[in-house]
Coordinates of C-alpha atoms and ligand atoms in Angstrom, one line a residue:
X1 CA 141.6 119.6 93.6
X2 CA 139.6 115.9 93.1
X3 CA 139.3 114.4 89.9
X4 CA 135.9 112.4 91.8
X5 CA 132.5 113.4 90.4
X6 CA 130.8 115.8 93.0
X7 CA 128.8 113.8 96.2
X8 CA 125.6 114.3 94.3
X9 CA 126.4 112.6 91.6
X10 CA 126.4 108.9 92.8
X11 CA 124.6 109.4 96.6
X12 CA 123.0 107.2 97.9
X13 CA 120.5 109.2 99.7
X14 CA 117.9 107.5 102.3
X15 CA 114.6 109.2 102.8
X16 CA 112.9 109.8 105.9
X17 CA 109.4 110.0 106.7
X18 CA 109.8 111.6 110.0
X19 CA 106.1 110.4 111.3
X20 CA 107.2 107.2 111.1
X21 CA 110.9 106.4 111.3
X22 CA 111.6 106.8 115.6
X23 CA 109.5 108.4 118.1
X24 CA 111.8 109.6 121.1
X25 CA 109.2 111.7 122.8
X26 CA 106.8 108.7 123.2
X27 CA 103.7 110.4 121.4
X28 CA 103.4 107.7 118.7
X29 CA 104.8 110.0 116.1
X30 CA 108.6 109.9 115.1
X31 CA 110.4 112.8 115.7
X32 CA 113.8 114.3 115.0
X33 CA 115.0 113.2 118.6
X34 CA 114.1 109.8 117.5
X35 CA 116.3 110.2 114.3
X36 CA 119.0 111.5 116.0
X37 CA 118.8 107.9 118.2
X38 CA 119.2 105.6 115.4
X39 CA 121.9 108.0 112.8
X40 CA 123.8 104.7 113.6
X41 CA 121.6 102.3 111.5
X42 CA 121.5 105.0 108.7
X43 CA 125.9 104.9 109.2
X44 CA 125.9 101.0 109.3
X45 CA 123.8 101.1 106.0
X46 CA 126.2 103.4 104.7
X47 CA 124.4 106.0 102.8
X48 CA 125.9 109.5 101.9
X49 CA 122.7 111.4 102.4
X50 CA 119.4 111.6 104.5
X51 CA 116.5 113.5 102.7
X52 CA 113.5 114.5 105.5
X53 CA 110.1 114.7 104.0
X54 CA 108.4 118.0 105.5
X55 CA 109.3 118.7 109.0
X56 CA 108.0 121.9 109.0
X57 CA 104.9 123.8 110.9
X58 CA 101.9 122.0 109.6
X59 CA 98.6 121.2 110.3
X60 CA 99.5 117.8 108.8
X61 CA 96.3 117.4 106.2
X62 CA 98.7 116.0 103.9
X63 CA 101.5 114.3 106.1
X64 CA 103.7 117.4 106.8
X65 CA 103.4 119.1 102.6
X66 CA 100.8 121.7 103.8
X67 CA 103.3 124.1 105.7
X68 CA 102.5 126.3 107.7
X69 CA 105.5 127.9 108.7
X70 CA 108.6 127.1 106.7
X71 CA 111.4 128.3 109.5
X72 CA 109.5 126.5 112.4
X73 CA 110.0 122.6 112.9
X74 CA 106.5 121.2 113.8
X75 CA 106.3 120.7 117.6
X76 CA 105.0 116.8 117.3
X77 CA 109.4 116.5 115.5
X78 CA 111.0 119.1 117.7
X79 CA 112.5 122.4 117.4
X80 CA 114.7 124.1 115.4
X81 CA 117.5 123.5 117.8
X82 CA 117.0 119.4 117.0
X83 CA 116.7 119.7 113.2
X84 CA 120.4 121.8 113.5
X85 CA 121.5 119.4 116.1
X86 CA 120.3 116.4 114.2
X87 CA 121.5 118.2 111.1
X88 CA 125.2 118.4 112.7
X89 CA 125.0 115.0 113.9
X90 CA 124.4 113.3 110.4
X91 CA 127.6 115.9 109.2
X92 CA 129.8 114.3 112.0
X93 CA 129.1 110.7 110.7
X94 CA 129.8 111.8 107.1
X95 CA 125.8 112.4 106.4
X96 CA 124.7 115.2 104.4
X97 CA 121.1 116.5 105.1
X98 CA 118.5 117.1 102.2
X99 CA 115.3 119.1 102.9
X100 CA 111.9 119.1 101.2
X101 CA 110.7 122.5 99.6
X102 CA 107.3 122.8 98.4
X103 CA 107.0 125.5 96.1
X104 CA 103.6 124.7 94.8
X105 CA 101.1 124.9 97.8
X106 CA 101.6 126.3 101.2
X107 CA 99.2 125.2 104.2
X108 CA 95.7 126.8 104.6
X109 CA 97.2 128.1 108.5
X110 CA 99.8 130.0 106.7
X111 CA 100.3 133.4 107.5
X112 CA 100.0 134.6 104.2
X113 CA 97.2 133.0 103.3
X114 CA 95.1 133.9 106.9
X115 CA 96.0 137.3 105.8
X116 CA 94.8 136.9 102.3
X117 CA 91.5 135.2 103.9
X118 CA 91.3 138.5 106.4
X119 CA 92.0 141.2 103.5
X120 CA 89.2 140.0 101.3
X121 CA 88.8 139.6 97.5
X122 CA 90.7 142.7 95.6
X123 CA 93.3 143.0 98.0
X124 CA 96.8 142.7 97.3
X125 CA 97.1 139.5 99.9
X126 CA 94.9 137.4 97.8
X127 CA 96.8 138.2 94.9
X128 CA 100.0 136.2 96.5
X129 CA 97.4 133.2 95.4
X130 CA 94.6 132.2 92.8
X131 CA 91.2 133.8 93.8
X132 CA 88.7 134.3 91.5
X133 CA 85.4 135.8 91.7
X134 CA 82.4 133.6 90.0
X135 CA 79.3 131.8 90.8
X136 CA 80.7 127.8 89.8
X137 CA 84.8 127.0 90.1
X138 CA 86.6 128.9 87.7
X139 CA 87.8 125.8 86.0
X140 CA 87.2 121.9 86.1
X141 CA 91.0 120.9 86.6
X142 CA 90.9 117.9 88.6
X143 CA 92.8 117.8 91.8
X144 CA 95.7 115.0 92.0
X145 CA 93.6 114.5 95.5
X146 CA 90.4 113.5 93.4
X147 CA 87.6 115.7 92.8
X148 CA 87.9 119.3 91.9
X149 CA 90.5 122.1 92.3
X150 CA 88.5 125.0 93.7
X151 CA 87.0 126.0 97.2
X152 CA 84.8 129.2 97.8
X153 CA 85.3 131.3 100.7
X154 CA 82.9 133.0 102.8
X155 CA 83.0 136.2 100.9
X156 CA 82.0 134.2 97.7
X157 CA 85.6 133.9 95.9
X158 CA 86.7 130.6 94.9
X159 CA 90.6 129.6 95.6
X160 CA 92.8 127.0 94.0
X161 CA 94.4 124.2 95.3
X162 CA 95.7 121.5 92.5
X163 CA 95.9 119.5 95.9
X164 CA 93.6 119.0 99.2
X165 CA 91.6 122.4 100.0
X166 CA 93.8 122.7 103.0
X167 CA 96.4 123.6 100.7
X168 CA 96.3 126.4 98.4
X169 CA 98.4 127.2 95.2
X170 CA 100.8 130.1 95.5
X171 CA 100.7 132.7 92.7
X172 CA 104.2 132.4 91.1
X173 CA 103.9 135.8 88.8
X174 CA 104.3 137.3 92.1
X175 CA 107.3 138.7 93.7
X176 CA 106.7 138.0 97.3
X177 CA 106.4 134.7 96.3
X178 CA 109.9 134.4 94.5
X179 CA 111.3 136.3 97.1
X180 CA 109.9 134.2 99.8
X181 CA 111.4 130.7 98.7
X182 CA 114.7 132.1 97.7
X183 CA 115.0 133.2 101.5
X184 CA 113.9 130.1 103.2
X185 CA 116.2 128.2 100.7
X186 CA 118.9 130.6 102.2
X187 CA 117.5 129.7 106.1
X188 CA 118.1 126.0 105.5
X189 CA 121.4 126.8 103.2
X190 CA 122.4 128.4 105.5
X191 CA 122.0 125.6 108.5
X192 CA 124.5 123.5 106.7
X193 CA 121.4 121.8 104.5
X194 CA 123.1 120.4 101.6
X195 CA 120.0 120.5 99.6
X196 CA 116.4 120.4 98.8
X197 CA 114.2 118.5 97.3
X198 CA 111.9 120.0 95.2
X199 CA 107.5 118.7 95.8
X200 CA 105.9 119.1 92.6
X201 CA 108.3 120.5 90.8
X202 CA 106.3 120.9 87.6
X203 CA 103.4 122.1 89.0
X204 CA 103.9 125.5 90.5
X205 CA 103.4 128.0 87.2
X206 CA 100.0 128.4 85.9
X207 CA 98.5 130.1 82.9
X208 CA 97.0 133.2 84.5
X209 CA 94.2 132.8 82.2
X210 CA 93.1 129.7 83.7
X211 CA 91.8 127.8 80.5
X212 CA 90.3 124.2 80.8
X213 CA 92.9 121.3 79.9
X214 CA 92.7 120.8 76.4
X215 CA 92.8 117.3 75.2
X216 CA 95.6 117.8 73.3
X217 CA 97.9 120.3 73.6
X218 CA 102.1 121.4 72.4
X219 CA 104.8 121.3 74.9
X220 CA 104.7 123.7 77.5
X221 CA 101.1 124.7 76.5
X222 CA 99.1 122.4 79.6
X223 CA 97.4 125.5 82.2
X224 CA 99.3 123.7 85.2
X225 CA 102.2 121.1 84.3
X226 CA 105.5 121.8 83.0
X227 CA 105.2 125.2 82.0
X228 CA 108.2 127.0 80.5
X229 CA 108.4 130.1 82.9
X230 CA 109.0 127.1 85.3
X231 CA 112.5 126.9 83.9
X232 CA 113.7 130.5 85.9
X233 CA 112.3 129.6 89.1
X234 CA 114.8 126.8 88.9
X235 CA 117.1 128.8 87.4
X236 CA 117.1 131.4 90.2
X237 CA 117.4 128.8 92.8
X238 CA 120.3 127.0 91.1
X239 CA 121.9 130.3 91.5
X240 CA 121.3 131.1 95.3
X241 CA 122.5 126.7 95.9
X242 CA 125.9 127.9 93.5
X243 CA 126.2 130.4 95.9
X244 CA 127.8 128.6 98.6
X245 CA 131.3 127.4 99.2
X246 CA 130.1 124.1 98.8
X247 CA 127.1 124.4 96.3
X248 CA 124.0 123.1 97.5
X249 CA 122.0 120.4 95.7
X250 CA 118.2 120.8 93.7
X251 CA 116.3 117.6 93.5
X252 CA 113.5 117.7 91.1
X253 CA 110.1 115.7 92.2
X254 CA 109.3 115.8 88.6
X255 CA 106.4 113.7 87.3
X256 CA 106.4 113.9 83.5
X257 CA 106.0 111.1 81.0
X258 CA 108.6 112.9 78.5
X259 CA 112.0 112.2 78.7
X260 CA 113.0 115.0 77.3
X261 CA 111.1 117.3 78.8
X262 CA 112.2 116.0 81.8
X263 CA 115.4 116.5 81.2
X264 CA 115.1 119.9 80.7
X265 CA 114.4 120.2 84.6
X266 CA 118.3 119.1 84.4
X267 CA 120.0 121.6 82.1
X268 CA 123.4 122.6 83.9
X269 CA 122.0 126.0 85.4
X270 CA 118.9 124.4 86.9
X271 CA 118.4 121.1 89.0
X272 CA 121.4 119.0 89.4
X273 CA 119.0 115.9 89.3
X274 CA 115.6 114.2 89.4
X275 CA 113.7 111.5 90.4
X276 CA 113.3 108.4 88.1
X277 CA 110.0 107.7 87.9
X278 CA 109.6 105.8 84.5
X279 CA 112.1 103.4 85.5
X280 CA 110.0 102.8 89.1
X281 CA 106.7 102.3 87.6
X282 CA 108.1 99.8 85.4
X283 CA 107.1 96.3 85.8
X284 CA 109.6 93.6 87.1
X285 CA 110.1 92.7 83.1
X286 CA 113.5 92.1 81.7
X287 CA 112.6 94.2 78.4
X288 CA 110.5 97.0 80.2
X289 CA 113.5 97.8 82.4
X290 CA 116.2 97.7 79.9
X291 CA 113.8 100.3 78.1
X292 CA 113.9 102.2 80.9
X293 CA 117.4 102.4 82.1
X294 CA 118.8 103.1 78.3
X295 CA 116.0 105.6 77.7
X296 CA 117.1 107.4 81.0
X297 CA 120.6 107.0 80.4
X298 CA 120.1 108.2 76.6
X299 CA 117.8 111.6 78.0
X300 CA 119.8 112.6 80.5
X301 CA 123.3 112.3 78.7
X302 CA 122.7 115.7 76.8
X303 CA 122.5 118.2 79.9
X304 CA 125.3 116.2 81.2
X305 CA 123.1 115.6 84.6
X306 CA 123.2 111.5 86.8
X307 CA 120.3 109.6 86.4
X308 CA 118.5 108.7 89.6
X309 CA 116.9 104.8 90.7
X310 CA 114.2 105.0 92.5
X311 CA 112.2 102.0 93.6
X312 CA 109.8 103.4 96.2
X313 CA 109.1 106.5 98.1
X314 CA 106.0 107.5 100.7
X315 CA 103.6 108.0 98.0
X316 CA 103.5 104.5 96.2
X317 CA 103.2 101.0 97.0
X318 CA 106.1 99.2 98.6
X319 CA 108.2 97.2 96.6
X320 CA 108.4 94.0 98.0
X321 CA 104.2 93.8 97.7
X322 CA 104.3 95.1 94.3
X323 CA 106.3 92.8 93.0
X324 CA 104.8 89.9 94.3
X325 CA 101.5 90.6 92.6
X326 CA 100.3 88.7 88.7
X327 CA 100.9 93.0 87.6
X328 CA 103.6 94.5 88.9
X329 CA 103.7 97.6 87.3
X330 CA 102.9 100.9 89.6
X331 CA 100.6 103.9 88.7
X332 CA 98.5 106.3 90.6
X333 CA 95.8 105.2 88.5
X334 CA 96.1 101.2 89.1
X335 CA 97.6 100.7 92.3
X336 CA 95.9 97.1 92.5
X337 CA 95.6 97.5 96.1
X338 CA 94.4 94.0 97.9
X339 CA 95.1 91.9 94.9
X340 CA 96.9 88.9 95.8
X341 CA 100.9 89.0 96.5
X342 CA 102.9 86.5 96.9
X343 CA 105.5 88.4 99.3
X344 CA 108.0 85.7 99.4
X345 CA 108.2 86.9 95.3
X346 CA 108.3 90.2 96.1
X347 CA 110.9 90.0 98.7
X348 CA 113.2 88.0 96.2
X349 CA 112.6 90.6 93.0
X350 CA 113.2 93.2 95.8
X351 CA 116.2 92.0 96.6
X352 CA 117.5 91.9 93.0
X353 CA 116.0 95.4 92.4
X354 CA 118.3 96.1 95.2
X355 CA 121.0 95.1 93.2
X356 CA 120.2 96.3 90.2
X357 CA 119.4 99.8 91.2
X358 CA 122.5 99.8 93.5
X359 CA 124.6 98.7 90.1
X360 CA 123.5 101.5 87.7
X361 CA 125.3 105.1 86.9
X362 CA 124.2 107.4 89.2
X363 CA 122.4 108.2 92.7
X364 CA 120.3 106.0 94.4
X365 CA 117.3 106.8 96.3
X366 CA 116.3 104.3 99.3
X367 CA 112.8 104.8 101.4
X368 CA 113.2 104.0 105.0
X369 CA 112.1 100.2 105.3
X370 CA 112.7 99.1 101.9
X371 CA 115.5 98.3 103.4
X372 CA 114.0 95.6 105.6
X373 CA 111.9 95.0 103.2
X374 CA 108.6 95.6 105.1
X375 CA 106.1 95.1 102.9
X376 CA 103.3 97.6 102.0
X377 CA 100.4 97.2 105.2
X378 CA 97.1 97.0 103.2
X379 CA 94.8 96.0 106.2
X380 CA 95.0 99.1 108.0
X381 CA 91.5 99.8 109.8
X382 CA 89.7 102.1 108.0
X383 CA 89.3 104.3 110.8
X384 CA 93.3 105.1 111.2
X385 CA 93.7 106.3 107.9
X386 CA 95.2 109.6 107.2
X387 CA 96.1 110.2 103.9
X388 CA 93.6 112.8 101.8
X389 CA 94.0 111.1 98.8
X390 CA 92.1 108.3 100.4
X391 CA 89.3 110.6 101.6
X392 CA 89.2 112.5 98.7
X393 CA 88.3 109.9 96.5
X394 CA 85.2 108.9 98.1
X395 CA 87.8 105.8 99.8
X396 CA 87.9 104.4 96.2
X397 CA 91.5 105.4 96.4
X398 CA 93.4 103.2 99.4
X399 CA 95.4 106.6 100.1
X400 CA 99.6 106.1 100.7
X401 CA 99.6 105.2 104.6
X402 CA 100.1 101.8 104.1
X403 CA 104.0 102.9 103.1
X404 CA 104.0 104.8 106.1
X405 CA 103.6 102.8 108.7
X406 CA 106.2 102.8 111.6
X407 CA 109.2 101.1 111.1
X408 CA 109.8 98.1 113.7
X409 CA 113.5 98.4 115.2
X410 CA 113.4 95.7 118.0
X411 CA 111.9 92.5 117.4
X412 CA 109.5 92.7 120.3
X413 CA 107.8 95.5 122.5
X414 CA 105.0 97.5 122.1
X415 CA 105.5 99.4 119.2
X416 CA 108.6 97.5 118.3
X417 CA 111.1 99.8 119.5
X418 CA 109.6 102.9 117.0
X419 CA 109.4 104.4 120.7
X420 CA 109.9 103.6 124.1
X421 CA 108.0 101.1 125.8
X422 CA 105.7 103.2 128.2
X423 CA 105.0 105.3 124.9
X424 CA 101.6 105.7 123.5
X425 CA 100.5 103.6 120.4
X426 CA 102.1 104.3 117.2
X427 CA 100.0 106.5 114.8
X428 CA 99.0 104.1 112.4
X429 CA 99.1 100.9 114.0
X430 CA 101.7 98.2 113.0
X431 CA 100.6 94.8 111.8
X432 CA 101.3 91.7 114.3
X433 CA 104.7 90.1 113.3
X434 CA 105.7 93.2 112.6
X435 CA 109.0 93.2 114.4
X436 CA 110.4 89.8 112.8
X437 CA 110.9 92.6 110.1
X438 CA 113.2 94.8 112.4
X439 CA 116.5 95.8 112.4
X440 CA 117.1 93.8 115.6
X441 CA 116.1 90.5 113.8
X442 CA 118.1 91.4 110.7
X443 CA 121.4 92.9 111.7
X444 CA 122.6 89.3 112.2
X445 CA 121.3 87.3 109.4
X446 CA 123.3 87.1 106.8
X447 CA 120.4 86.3 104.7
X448 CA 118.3 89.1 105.8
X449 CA 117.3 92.2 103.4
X450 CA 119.4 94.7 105.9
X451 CA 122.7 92.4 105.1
X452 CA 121.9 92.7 101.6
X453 CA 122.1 96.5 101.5
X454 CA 124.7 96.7 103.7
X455 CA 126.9 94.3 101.7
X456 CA 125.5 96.1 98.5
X457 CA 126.0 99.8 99.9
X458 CA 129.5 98.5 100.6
X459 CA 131.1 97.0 97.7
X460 CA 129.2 100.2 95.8
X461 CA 131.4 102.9 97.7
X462 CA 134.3 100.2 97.2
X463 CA 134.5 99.5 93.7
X464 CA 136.2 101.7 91.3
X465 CA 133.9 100.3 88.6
X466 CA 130.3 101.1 90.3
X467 CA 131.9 104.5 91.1
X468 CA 132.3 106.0 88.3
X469 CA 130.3 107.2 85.3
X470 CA 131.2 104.2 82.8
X471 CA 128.2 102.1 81.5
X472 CA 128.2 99.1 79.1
X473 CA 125.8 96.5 77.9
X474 CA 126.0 93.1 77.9
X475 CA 124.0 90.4 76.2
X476 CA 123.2 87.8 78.0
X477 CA 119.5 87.0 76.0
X478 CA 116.0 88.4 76.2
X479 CA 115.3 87.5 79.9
X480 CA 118.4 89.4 81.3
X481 CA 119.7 92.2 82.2
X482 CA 123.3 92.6 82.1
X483 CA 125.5 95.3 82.2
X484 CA 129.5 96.1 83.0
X485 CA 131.0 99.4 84.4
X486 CA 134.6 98.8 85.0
X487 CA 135.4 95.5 85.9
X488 CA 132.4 94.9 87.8
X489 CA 129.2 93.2 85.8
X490 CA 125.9 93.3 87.0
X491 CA 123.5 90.4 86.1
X492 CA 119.7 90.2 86.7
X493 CA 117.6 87.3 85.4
X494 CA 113.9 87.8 84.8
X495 CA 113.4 84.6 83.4
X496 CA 112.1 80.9 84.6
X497 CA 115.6 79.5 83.8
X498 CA 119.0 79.3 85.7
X499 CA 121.0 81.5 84.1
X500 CA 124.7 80.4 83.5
X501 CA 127.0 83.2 84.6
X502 CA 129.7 84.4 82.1
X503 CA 133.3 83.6 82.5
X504 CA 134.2 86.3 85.9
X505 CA 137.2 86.2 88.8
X506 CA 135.6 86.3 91.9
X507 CA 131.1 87.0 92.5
X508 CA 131.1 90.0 94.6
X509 CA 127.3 89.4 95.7
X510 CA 124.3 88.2 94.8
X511 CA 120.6 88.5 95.9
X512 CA 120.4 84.6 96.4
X513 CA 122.2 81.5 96.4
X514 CA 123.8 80.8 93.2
X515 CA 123.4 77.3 92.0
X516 CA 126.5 75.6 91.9
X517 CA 127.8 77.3 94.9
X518 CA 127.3 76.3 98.5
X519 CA 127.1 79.3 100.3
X520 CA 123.8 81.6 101.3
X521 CA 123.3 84.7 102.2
X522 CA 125.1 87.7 100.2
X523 CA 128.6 86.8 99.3
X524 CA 131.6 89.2 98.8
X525 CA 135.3 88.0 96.9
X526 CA 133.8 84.1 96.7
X527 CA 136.8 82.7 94.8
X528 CA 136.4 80.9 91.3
X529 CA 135.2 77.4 91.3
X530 CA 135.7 74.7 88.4
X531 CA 131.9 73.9 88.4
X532 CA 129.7 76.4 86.2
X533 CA 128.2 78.9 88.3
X534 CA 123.8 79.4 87.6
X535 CA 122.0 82.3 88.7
X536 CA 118.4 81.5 89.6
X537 CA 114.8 83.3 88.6
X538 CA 114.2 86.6 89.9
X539 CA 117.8 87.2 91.1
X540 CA 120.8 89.0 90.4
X541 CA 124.7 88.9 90.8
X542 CA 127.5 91.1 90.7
X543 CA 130.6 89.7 89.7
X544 CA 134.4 90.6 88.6
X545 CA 135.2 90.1 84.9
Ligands
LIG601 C1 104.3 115.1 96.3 C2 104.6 114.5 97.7 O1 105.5 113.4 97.6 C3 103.2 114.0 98.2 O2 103.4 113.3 99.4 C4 102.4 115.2 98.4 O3 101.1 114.8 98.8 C5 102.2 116.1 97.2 N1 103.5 116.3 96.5 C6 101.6 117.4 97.5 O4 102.6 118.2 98.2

């Protein structure tokens, strides 16, 4: 028996976009081959975990989270036989696999609902999802895609689909549909997945009345978010995960401004844990993040559950562009795309955001390329553009394929080594310059973003202190954040000022030079010196106390 906290706990799990991380085949799109090419980079980076954004079947109308079939890898990735030899390949380098589930929507090509479409309104296929007879939509929910949330079929019957059209809501009073998830949780369970994470997890329950969204309403009482009976779906599937000799992990994509009803997503028999995404909208502001990070500290301590860090992920703007901008605050509804950003900034806030996030209690979760710190591509031609959110706003929304762009591995070549060199362009084409960015040109440079993570992936997994569970503030002013967990502090300074660092033994690491100190580049066990060590704007340290 270990006293250690379970994996989960304090991960640090790296998430995949499969489209876009390595394309083996030489199509332009990644694919699972490709993965399977470069498990090295994701074993020099050290992280415990690899969560793959849908793989699955799909028609691809919304990058992969319309599935079509949720047993079959889609043929542009591979085959089953890759996804359980990459899976088994990640497991021999001490990488556990996380898979997406999408409980809320399936694709408009799935069986079930080409049946439902065949059967016709009143029969029991349609009832597996939300038809409703009527001359206008049933209701005027707005779509997270933009516009409305109803499409009418040929027969006259309108369908829901809180998403794009091409992806319709599944009926969650129904059995078949219970039934159905709790068996392809077993398929990848059983495939030595060693987790999912959940799409829309507060989204899948509807009131079968279908009212209109009230402008106010109590907790639990809005037609399509964060309803109660959510809580035994989650319940049920904690069960099946506890059924395994090594239990199997729930991660919540749960989008909720209240903390507390968050954390309810967390309670000891549902998810194990969640994604953070209070404390990633936040603004690069000293005060807004300490608000964050005791406020999610504080919410989750009750069901006992780790708190996640989250800077970016394939729906929101990259970090290092979003921090270089005047606002630097992210939300659907301002994303500020095109306003100026000063990326040199960004890349240096990014860098102690690195640090920070690396520092707190609990798992980490790092999107593929944050880690070289691309930058978000905002100049892609408007005819390459994928992403539905884009189209379904009328192109007032920029859409999320900026983030996805394909990551550059070599510093030259065609598509900068994303796939070989005879290969056929990359899906979304990849800005010039692209591969000074790449692992190639960073794997070297002790001042790049990649040695950063690295050193910062390292000294996490070797310190006592950032293992544990311990957390402690410390007070170095307004325009800091500091904070100790064993002997290990963690120092970030927001402000225009140097920063003196407090008394320590040795500075472990730091996101930039220290002033006072002659050494660049990321520094690990730099021995005291007599003359008072200054931590500059927009960095951060970790040091010994
Ligand atoms: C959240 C996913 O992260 C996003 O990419 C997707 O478009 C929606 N859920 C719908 O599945």
């Amino acid at each position: 028996m270990t006293t250690d906290p379970p994996w989960w706990r304090t991960a640090v799990i790296y998430q995949i976009y499969p489209r876009s991380f390595a394309d083996a085949s030489g199509d332009g799109v990644g694919d699972l081959a490709g993965v399977r090419g470069r498990l090295g980079h994701l074993r020099d980076l050290g992280v415990d975990a690899i969560w793959f954004t849908p793989w699955y079947l799909s028609p691809m109308a919304d990058g992969g989270y319309d599935v079509a079939d949720y047993r079959a890898i889609d043929p542009a990735f591979g085959t089953l036989a890759d996804a359980e030899a990459l899976i088994a390949d990640a497991a021999a380098l001490g990488i556990r696999t996380i898979v997406d589930v999408v409980p809320n929507h399936v694709s408009s090509e799935h069986a079930w609902f080409q049946a439902a479409l065949a059967a016709g309104p009143g029969s029991p296929e349609r009832e597996r999802f939300w038809f409703r007879d009527g001359d206008a939509a049933p209701t005027n929910w707005r779509s997270s895609f933009a516009g409305g949330t109803w499409t009418q079929v040929a027969d006259g019957q309108w369908y829901l689909h809180l998403f794009a059209p091409e992806q319709p809501d599944l009926n969650w009073n129904h059995p078949d549909v219970r039934r159905e998830h709790e068996d392809v949780l077993r398929f990848w369970f059983d495939r030595g997945v060693a987790g999912i994470r959940v799409d829309s997890a507060s989204m899948p329950v509807k009131d079968p009345a279908l009212p209109e969204v009230p402008e106010t309403h109590a907790d639990g009482e809005h037609p399509f978010i964060d309803r109660d009976e959510l809580h035994d779906i989650y319940r049920a599937w904690r069960a099946v995960a506890d059924s395994y000799a090594e239990p199997r992990v729930l991660v919540g994509e749960v989008w909720l401004d209240d903390q507390k009803r968050f954390a309810r997503y967390l309670r000891p028999d549902e998810m194990h844990s969640a994604f953070n995404f209070d404390f990633m909208g936040r603004p690069w502001d000293a005060k807004e993040l300490r608000d964050s990070i005791a406020s999610t500290l504080d919410a989750h301590a009750p069901v006992g559950a780790p708190a996640t860090w989250v800077l970016s992920n394939h729906d929101v703007t990259r970090p290092v562009t979003r921090y270089g901008r005047a606002e630097t605050s992210f939300s659907f509804l301002a994303k500020r795309f095109g306003e100026p950003t000063d990326l040199g900034l960004g890349e240096r806030r990014a860098r102690a955001a690195a640090l920070l996030t690396a520092a707190l209690p609990g798992a980490l979760y790092l999107y593929q390329g944050d880690e070289l710190g691309l930058p978000e591509v905002e100049d892609l031609p408007l005819d390459v553009l994928q992403d539905p959110m884009h189209f379904r706003s009328g192109g007032v929304d920029p859409g999320r394929d900026g983030c996805r762009v394909p990551l550059p591995w070599t510093r030259d070549g065609r598509s900068y080594g994303f796939g070989p060199e005879d290969g056929a362009p990359t899906w979304l084409p990849q800005p010039a310059g692209w591969g000074s960015r790449s692992v190639e040109a960073q794997q070297d440079d002790p001042d790049s973003m990649l040695a950063l993570y690295r050193a910062a992936l390292g000294v996490r997994r070797a310190e006592e202190g950032l293992r544990g569970e311990s957390f402690e503030w410390v007070d170095l002013g307004p325009d800091a954040i500091a904070f100790r967990r064993g002997d290990v502090v963690c120092v970030v300074n927001f402000g225009p000022e140097p920063l003196p660092l407090p008394a320590h033994r040795e500075v472990l690491l730091a996101s930039a030079p220290l002033e006072g100190m002659a050494v660049n580049g990321p520094l690990t066990s730099t021995p005291p010196t007599s003359t008072p060590l200054h931590l500059p704007a927009d960095a951060a340290a970790w040091f010994r106390a």
